mmCIF file of C-alpha atoms in Angstrom:
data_model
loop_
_atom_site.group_PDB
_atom_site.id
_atom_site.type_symbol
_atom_site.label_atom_id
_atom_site.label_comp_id
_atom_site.label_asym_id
_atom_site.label_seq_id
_atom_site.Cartn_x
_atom_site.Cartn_y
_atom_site.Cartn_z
ATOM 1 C CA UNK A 2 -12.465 -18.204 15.340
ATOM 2 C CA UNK A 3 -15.421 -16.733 13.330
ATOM 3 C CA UNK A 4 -18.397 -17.980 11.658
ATOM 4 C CA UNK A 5 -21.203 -15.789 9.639
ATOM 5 C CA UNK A 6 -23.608 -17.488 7.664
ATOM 6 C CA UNK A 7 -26.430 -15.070 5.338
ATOM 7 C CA UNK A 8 -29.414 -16.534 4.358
ATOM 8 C CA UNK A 9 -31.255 -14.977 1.744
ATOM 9 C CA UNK A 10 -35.513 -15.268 1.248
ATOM 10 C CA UNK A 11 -36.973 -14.349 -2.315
ATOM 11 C CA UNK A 12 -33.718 -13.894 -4.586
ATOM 12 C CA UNK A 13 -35.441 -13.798 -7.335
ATOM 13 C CA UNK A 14 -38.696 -11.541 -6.624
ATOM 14 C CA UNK A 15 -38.994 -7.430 -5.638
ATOM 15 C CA UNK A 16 -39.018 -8.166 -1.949
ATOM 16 C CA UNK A 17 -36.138 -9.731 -0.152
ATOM 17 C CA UNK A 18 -35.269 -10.328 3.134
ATOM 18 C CA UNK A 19 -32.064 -11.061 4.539
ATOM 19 C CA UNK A 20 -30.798 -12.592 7.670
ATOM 20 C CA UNK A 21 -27.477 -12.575 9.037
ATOM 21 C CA UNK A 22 -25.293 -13.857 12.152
ATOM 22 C CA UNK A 23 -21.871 -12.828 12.758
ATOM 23 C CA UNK A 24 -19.975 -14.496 15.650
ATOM 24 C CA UNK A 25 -16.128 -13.682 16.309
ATOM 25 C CA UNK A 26 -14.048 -14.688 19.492
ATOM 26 C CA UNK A 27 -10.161 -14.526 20.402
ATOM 27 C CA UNK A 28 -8.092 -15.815 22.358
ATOM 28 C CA UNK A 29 -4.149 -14.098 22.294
ATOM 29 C CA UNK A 30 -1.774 -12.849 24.072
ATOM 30 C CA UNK A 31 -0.755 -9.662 23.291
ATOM 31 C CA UNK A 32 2.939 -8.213 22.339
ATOM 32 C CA UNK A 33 3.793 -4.842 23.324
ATOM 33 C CA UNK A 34 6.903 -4.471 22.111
ATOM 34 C CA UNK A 35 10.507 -3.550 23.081
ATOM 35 C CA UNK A 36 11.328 -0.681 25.825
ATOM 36 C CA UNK A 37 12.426 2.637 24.943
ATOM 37 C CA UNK A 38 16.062 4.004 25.946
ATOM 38 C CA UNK A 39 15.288 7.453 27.179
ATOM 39 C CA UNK A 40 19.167 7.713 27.523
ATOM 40 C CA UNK A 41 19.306 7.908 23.458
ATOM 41 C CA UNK A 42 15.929 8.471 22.544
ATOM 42 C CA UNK A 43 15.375 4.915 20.631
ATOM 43 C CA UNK A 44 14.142 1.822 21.644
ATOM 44 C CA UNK A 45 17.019 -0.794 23.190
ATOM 45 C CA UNK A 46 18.688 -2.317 20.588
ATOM 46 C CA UNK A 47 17.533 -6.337 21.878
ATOM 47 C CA UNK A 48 16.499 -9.454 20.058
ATOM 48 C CA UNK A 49 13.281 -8.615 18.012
ATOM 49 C CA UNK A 50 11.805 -11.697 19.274
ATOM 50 C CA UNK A 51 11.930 -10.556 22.901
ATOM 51 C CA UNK A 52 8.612 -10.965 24.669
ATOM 52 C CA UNK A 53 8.460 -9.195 27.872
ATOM 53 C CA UNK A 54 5.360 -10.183 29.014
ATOM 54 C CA UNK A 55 4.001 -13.118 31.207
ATOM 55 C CA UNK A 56 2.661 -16.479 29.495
ATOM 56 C CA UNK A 57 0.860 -16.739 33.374
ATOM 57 C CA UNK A 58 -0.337 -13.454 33.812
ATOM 58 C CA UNK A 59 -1.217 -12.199 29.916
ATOM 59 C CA UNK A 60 -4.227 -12.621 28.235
ATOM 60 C CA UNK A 61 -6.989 -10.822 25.978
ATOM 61 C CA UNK A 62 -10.232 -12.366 25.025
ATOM 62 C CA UNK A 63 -12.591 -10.863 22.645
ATOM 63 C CA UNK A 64 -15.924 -11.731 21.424
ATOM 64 C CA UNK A 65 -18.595 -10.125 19.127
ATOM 65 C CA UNK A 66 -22.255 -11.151 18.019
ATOM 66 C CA UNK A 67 -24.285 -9.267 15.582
ATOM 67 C CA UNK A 68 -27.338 -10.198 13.870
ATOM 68 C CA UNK A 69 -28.559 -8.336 10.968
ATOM 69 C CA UNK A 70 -32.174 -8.500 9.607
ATOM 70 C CA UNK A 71 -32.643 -6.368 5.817
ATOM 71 C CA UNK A 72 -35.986 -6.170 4.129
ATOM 72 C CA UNK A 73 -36.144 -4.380 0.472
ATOM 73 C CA UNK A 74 -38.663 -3.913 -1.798
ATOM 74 C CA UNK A 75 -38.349 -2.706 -5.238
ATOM 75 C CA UNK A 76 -41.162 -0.939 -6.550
ATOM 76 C CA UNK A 77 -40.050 -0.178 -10.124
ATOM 77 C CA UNK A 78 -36.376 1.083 -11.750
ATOM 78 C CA UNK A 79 -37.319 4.510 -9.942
ATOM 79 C CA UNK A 80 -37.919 3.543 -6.087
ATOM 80 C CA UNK A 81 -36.495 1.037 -4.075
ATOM 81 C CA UNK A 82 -37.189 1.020 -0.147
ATOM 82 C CA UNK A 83 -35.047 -0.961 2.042
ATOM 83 C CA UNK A 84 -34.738 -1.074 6.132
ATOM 84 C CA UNK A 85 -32.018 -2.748 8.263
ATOM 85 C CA UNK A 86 -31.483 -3.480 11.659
ATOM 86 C CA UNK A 87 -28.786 -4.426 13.287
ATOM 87 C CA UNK A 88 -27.998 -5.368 16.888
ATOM 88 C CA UNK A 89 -24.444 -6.430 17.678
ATOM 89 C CA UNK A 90 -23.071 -7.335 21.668
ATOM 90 C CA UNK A 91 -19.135 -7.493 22.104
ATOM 91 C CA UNK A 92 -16.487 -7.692 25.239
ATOM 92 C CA UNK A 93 -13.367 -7.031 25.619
ATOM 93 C CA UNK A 94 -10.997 -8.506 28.663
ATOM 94 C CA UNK A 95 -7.271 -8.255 28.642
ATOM 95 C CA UNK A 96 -4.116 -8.160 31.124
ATOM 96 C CA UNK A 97 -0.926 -6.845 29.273
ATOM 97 C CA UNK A 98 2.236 -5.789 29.924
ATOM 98 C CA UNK A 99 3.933 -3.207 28.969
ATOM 99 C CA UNK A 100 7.906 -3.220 28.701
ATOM 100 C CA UNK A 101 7.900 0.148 31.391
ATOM 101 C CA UNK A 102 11.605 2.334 30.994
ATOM 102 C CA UNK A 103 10.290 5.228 33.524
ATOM 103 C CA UNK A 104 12.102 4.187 36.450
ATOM 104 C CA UNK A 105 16.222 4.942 36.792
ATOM 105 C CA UNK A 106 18.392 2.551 36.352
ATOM 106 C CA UNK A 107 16.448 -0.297 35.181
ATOM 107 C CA UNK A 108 17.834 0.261 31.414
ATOM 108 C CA UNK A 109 21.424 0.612 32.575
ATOM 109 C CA UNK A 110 21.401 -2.105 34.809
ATOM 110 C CA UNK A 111 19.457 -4.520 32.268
ATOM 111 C CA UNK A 112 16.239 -5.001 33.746
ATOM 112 C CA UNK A 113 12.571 -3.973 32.863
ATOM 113 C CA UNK A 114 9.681 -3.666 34.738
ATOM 114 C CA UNK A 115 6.862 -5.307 33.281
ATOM 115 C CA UNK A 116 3.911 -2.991 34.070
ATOM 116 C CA UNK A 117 0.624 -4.710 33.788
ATOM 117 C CA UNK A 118 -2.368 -2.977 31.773
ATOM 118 C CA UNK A 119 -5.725 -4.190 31.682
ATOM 119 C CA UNK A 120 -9.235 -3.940 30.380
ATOM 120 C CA UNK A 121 -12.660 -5.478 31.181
ATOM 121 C CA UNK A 122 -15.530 -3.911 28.690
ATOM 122 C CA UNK A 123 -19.063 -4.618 27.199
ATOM 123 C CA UNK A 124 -20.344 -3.189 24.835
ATOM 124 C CA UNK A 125 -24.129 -3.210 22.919
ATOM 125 C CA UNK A 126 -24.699 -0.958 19.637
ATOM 126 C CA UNK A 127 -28.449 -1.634 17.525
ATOM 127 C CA UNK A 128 -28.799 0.184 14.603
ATOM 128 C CA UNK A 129 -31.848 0.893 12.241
ATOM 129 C CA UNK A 130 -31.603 2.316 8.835
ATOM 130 C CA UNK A 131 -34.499 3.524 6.320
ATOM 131 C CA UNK A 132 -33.252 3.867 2.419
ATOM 132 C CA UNK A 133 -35.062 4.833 -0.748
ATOM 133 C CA UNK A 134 -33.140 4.700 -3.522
ATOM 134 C CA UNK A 135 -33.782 4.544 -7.609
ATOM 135 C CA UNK A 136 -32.539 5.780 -10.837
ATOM 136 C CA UNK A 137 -34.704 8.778 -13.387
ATOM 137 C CA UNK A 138 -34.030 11.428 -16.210
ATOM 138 C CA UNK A 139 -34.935 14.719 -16.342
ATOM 139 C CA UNK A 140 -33.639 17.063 -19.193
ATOM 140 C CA UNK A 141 -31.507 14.463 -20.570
ATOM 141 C CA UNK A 142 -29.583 14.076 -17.438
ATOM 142 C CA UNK A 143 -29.523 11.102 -15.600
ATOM 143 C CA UNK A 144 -29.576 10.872 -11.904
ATOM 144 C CA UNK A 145 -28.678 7.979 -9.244
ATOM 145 C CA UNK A 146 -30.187 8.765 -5.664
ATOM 146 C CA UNK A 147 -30.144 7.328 -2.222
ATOM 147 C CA UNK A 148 -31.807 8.967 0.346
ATOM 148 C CA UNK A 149 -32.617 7.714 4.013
ATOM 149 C CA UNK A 150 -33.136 7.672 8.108
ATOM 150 C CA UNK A 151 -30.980 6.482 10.593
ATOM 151 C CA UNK A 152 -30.867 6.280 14.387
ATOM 152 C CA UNK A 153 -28.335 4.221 16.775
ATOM 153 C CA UNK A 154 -28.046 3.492 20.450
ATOM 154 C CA UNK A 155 -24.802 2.306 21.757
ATOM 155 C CA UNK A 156 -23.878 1.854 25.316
ATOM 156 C CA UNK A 157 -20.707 0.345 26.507
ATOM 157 C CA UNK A 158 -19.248 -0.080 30.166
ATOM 158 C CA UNK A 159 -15.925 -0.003 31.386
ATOM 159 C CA UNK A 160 -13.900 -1.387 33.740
ATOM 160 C CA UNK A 161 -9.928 -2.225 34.450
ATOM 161 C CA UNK A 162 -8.853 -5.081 36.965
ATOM 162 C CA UNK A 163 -6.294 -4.055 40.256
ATOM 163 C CA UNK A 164 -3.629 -5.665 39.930
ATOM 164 C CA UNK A 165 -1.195 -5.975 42.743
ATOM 165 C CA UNK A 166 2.214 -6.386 40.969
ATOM 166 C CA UNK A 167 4.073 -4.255 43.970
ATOM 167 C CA UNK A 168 4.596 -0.761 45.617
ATOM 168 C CA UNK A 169 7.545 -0.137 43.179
ATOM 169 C CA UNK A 170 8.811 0.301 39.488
ATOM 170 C CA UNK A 171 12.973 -0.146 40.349
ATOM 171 C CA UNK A 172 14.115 -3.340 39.575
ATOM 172 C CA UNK A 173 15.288 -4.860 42.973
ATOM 173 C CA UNK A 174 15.714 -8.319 43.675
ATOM 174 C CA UNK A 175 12.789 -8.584 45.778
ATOM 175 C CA UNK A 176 11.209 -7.174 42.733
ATOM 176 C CA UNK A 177 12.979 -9.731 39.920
ATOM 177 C CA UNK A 178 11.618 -12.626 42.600
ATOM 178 C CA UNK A 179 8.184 -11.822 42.192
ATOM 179 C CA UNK A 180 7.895 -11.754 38.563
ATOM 180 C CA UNK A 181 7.640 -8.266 38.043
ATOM 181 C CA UNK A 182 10.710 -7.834 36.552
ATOM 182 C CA UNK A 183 12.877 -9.048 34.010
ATOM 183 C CA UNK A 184 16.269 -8.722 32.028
ATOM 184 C CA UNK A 185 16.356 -6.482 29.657
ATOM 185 C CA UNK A 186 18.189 -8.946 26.676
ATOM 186 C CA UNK A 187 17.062 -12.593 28.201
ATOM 187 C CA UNK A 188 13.227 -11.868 29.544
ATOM 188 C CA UNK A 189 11.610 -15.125 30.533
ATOM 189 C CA UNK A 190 7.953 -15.207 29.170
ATOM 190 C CA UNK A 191 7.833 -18.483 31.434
ATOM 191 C CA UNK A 192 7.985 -16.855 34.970
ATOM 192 C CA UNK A 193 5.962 -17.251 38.010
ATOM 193 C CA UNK A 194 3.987 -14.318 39.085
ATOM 194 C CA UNK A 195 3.494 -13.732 43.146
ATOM 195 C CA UNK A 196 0.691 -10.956 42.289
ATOM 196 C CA UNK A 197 -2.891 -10.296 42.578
ATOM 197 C CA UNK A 198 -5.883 -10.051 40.481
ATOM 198 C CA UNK A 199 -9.031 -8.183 41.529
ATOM 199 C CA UNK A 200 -12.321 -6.200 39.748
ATOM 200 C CA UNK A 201 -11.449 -2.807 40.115
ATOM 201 C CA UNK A 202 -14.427 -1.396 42.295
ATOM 202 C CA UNK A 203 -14.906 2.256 39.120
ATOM 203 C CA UNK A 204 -16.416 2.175 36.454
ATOM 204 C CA UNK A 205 -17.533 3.960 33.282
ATOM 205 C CA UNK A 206 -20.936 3.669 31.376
ATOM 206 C CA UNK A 207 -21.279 5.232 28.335
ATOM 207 C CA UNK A 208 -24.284 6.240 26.131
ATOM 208 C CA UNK A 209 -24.350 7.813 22.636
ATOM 209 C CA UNK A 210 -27.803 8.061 20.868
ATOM 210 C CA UNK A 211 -27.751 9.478 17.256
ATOM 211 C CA UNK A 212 -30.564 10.209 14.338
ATOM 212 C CA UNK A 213 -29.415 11.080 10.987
ATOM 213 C CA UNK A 214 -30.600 12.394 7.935
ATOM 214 C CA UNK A 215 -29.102 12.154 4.752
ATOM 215 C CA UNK A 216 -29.809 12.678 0.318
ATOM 216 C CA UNK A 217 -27.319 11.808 -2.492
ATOM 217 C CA UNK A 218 -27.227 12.120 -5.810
ATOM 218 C CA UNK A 219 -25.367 11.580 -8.981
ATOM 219 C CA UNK A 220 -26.352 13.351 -11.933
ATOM 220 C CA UNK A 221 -24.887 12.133 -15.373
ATOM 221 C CA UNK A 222 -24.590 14.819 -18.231
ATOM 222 C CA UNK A 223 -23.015 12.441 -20.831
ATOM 223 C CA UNK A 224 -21.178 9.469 -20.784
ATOM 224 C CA UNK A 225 -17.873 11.590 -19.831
ATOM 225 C CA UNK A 226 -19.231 13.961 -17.224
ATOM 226 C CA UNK A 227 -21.026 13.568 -14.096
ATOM 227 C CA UNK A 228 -21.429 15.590 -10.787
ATOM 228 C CA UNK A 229 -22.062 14.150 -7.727
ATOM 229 C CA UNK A 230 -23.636 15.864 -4.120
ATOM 230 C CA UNK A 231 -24.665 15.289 -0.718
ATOM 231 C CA UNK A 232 -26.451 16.709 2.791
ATOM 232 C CA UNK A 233 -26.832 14.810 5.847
ATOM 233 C CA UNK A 234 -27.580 16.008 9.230
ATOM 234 C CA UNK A 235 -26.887 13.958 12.780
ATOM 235 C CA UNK A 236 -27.814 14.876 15.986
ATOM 236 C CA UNK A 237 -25.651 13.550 18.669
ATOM 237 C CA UNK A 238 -26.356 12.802 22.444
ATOM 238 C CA UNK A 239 -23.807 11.541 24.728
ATOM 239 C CA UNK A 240 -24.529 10.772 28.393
ATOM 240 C CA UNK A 241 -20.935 9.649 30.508
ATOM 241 C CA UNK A 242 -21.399 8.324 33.898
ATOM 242 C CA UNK A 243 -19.085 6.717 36.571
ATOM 243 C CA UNK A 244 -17.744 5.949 39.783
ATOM 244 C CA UNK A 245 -16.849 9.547 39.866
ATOM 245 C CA UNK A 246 -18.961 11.790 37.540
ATOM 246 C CA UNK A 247 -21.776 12.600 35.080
ATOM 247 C CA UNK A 248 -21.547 14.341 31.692
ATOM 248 C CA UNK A 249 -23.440 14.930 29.024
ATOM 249 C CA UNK A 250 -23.121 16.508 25.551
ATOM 250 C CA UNK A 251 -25.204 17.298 22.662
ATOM 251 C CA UNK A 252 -24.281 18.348 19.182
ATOM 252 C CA UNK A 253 -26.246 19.127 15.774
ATOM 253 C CA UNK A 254 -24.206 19.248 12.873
ATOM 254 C CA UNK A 255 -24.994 19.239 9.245
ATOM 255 C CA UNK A 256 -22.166 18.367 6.132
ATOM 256 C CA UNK A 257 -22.260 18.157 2.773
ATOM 257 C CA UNK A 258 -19.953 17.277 -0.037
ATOM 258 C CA UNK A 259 -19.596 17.462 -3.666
ATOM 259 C CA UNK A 260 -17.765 15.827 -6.639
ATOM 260 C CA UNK A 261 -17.185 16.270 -10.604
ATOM 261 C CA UNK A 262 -16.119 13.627 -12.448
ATOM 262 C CA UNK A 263 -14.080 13.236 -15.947
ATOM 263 C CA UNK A 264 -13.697 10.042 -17.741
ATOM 264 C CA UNK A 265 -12.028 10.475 -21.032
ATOM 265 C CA UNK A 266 -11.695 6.890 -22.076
ATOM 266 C CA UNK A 267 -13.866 4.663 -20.840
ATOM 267 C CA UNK A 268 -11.137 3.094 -18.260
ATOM 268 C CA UNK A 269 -9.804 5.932 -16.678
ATOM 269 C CA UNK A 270 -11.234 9.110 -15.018
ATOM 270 C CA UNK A 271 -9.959 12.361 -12.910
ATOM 271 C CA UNK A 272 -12.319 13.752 -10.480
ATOM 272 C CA UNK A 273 -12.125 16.725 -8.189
ATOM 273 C CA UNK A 274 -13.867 16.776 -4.476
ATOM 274 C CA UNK A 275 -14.869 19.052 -1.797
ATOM 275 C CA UNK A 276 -16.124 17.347 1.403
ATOM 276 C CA UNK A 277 -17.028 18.510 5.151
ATOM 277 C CA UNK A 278 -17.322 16.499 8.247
ATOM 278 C CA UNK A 279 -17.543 17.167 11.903
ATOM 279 C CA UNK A 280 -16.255 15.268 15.490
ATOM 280 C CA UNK A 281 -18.322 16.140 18.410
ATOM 281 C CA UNK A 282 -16.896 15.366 21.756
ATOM 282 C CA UNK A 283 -18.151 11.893 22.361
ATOM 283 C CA UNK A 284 -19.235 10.110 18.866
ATOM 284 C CA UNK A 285 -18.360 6.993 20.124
ATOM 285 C CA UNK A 286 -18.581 5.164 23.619
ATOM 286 C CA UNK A 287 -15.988 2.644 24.547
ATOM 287 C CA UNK A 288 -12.908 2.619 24.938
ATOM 288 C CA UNK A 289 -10.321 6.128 23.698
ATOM 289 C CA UNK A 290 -11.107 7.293 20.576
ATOM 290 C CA UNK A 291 -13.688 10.517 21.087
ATOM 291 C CA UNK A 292 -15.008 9.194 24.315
ATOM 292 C CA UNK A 293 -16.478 12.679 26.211
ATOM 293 C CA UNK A 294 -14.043 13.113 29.249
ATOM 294 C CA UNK A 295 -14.640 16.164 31.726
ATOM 295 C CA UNK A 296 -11.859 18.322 29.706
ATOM 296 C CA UNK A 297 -13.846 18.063 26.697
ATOM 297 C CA UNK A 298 -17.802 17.800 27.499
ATOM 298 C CA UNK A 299 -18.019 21.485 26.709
ATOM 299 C CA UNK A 300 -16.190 21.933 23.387
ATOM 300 C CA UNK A 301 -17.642 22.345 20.034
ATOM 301 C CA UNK A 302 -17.530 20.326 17.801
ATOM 302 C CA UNK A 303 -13.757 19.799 15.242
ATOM 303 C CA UNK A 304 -15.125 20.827 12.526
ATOM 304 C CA UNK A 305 -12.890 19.253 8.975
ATOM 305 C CA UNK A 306 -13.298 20.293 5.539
ATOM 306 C CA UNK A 307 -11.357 17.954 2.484
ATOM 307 C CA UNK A 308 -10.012 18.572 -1.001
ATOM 308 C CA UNK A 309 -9.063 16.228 -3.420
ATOM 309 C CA UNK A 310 -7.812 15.858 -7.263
ATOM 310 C CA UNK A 311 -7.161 12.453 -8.326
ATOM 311 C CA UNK A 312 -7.352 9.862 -11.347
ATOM 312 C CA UNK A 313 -8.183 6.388 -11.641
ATOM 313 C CA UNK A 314 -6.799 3.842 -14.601
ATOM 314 C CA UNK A 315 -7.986 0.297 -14.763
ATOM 315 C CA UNK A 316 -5.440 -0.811 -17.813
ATOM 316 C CA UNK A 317 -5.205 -4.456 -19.569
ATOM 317 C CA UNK A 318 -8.514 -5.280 -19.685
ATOM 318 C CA UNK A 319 -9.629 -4.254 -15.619
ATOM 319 C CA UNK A 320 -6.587 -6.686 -14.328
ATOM 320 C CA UNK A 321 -4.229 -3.342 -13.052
ATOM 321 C CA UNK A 322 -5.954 -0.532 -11.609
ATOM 322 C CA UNK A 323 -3.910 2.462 -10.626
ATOM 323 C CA UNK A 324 -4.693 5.685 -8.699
ATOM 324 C CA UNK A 325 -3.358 8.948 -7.410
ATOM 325 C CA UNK A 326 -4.397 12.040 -5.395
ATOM 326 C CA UNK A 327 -3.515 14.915 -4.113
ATOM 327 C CA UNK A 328 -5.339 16.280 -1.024
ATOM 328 C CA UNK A 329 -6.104 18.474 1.385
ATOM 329 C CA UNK A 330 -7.285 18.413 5.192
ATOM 330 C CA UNK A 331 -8.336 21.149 7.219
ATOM 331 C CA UNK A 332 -9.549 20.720 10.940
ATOM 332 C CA UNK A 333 -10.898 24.207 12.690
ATOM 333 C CA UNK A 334 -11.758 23.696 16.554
ATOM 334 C CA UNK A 335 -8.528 21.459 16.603
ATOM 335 C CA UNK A 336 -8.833 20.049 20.331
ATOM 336 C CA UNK A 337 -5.415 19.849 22.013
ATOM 337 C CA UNK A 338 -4.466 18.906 25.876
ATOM 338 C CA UNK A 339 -3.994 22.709 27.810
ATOM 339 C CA UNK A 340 0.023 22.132 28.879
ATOM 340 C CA UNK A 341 -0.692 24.103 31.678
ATOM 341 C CA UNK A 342 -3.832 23.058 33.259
ATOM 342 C CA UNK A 343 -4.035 19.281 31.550
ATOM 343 C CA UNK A 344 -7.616 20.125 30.344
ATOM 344 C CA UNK A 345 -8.563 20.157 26.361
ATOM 345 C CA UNK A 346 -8.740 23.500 24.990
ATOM 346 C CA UNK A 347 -9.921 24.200 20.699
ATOM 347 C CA UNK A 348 -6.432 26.059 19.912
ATOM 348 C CA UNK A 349 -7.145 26.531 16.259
ATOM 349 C CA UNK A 350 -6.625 25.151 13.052
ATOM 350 C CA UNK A 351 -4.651 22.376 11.939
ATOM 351 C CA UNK A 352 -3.597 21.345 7.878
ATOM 352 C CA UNK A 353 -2.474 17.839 5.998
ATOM 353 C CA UNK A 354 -1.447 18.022 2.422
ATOM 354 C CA UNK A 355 -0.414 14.649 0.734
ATOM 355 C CA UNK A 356 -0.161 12.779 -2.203
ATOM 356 C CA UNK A 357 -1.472 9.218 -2.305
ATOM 357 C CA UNK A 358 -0.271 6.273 -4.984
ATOM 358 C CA UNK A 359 -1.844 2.679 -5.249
ATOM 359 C CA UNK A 360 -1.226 -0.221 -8.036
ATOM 360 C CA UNK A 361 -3.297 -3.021 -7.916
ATOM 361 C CA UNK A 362 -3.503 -5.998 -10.004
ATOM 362 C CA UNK A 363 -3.983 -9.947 -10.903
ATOM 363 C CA UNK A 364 -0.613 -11.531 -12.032
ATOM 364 C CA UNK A 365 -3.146 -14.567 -12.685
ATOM 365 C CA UNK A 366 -6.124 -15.534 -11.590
ATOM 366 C CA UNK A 367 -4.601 -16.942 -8.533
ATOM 367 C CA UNK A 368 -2.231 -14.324 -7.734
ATOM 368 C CA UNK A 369 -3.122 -10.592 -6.506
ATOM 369 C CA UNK A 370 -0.613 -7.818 -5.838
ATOM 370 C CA UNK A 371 -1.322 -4.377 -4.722
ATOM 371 C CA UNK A 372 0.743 -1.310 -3.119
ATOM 372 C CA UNK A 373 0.085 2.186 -1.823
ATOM 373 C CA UNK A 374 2.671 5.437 -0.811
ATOM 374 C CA UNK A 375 1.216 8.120 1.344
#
C-alpha cells in the first residue's frame, strides 16, 4: 500500500517549489524457496508450490516515509539554480524461514528443518543537493552543463530477534512436534509452533556521512557529433558501532567519465564510453551490501573502470526502440573472503565482458512490449 502525492507552487513562473510525500508499507510473508539436495547438487525435485515456512511464525513488515522539498530558479536560458532536500525514515521487521538441508539425513528421510531468519532495522537517510545548470555557445559549439553540491547523512540500526526454535537441526519427532520441522514433499504452512520470540540483546548502528562534488558537460559540434565529460569527487566517512565493536573508515575518491556520440540519421546513434567509479568499504549502512565489517575497515577502496560501444535505433516513427552494446568491466582492489583466515583480503583484479540486446515497443497505444539478453 503506497500513496505519494506532489504538489507543485508557481508552474508557470522562474521559481518553483515543489513538495512531495512518499509513504509505502507491506505486509507479506516471505517465500524462500525449495531445499537443496547436497546428495546431487540440485534442489529436491518437489511441488513448486511448496511453502516451507510457517503462516504462525512468518512475517515481514516494511515501511518507508520520505518527504522531498525542491526550490529552482531560472535566471535566464544560461543558469538555472535548484536545491533539494530530502529526508526519508524506513524499517524493516521480518521472521523467515529458510528450507535448511545442512543436517544428515533430513533429505533422505523426507523432512526439512525450517530454520528461522530474522531482521528488526531502522533506518534515517536526509539528503541535500545544490545544482546549477544552463545551456551556451562558444566557437560554434554548443554546450549542456550541470554542475552541483551534495552531502548525505544516513544512519541505520540493526537488530535480529532470538528465536528459540530448539537445540537441534535433525529432524526427530520431538522436533516434527514442535513445528520445527516438516516433510520434505507435503510441508504444512498451517502448523503450530511451540517456540519463542525475543529482542536479541546486539546490535549494530551504522553511520555514513558523504559530500560530493561534481561538473558535466555536453558539448555539441554539429547536429551529428557530440562529446560528453564528467569529474566528481566524494568523500566518504563511515563510523560502525555495536554490541561488540567500533570502526571507522574514511575514503576520498575522485572519477570521471567520458563519451562521443554519432548519430547518422536523426533516429539512431552509436556512441563509445569510458567511465571510472570506486566502492569504499562502507558506502552504505544497513543491512549487507558494502556495510564496513572488521575484515574490511582497512581496505582501499575497489576501484572499477567501464568500456562501452553501443547503438541506439528508435524505428517507425519512435514506437520500437532497439539497442546493443558491447562492454567492458574492470575492478582492481577486488575484495575477496581470505579462505584461510575468513578475513577480506584485495587479491587483484577481476574482468566482465558482455554483450547486451533490448527491443522495446508499442503494439498500440494500449499495449507495450519490451525484452533484453545479457
Amino acid at each position: 500500500m503506497g500513496a505519494a502525492p506532489t504538489i507543485t507552487f508557481g508552474s508557470n513562473s522562474p521559481t518553483k517549489a515543489i513538495v512531495g510525500f512518499l509513504h509505502w508499507q507491506t505486509d507479506d510473508i516471505p517465500d524462500y524457496g525449495h531445499p537443496y539436495d547436497p546428495r546431487y547438487g540440485y534442489p529436491v525435485n518437489v511441488d513448486r508450490d511448496n511453502f516451507y515456512g510457517l503462516t504462525k511464525r512468518d512475517y515481514q513488515m516494511t515501511q518507508m516515509d520520505a518527504a522531498t522539498f525542491r526550490l529552482e530558479h531560472e535566471f535566464n536560458e544560461y543558469f538555472t539554480l535548484s536545491n533539494q532536500t530530502r529526508y526519508s525514515i524506513s524499517s524493516n521487521e521480518a521472521i523467515v524461514t529458510t528450507p535448511n538441508d545442512s543436517a544428515p539425513n533430513n533429505i533422505e528421510n523426507g523432512t526439512v528443518y525450517r530454520s528461522p531468519k530474522s531482521r528488526n532495522s531502522q533506518a534515517s537517510l536526509i539528503v541535500n543537493q545544490t545544482d546549477l545548470k544552463g545551456e551556451f555557445e562558444t566557437a560554434d559549439l554548443k554546450h549542456k552543463y550541470i554542475t552541483g553540491f551534495e552531502i548525505s547523512k544516513e544512519h541505520s540500526r540493526n537488530r535480529n530477534y532470538t528465536i528459540g526454535a530448539g537445540a537441534s537441526n535433525q529432524c526427530t519427532a520431538l522436533q516434527i512436534s514442535l513445528g520445527n520441522c516438516t516433510s520434505l514433499y507435503n510441508p504444512n504452512p498451517d502448523d503450530n509452533w511451540y517456540g519463542s520470540i525475543n529482542q536479541s540483546g546486539t546490535y549494530t548502528d551504522s553511520k555514513v556521512n558523504t559530500w560530493a562534488l561534481y561538473a558535466f558537460d555536453t558539448v555539441e559540434f554539429n547536429p551529428q557529433w557530440s562529446l560528453n565529460f564528467g569529474l566528481r569527487f566524494d568523500s566518504y566517512n563511515t563510523l560502525v558501532e555495536s554490541s561488540t565493536a567500533r570502526l571507522e573508515n574514511t575514503a576520498d575518491v575522485v572519477n570521471y567519465q567520458t563519451g562521443l556520440v554519432y548519430k547518422p540519421l536523426p533516429y539512431g546513434s552509436i556512441y563509445v564510453s569510458y567511465g571510472t567509479s570506486s566502492t569504499p568499504s562502507g558506502v552504505t549502512a544497513g543491512e549487507g551490501g558494502d556495510n564496513i565489517s572488521a575484515t574490511n575497515d582497512s581496505l582501499a577502496p575497489e576501484e572499477n573502470v567501464s568500456y562501452e560501444i553501443g547503438t541506439k535505433w528508435d524505428l517507425f516513427r519512435g514506437k520500437l526502440t532497439t539497442t546493443g552494446a558491447l562492454f567492458r568491466n574492470e575492478k582492481t582492489n577486488a575484495r575477496q573472503t581470505n579462505p584461510l583466515g575468513g578475513d577480506q583480503i584485495q587479491v587483484g583484479e577481476v574482468r566482465v565482458d558482455g554483450l547486451e540486446l533490448g527491443i522495446a515497443g508499442a503494439i498500440t497505444d494500449k499495449w507495450k512490449v519490451f525484452s533484453g539478453y545479457t
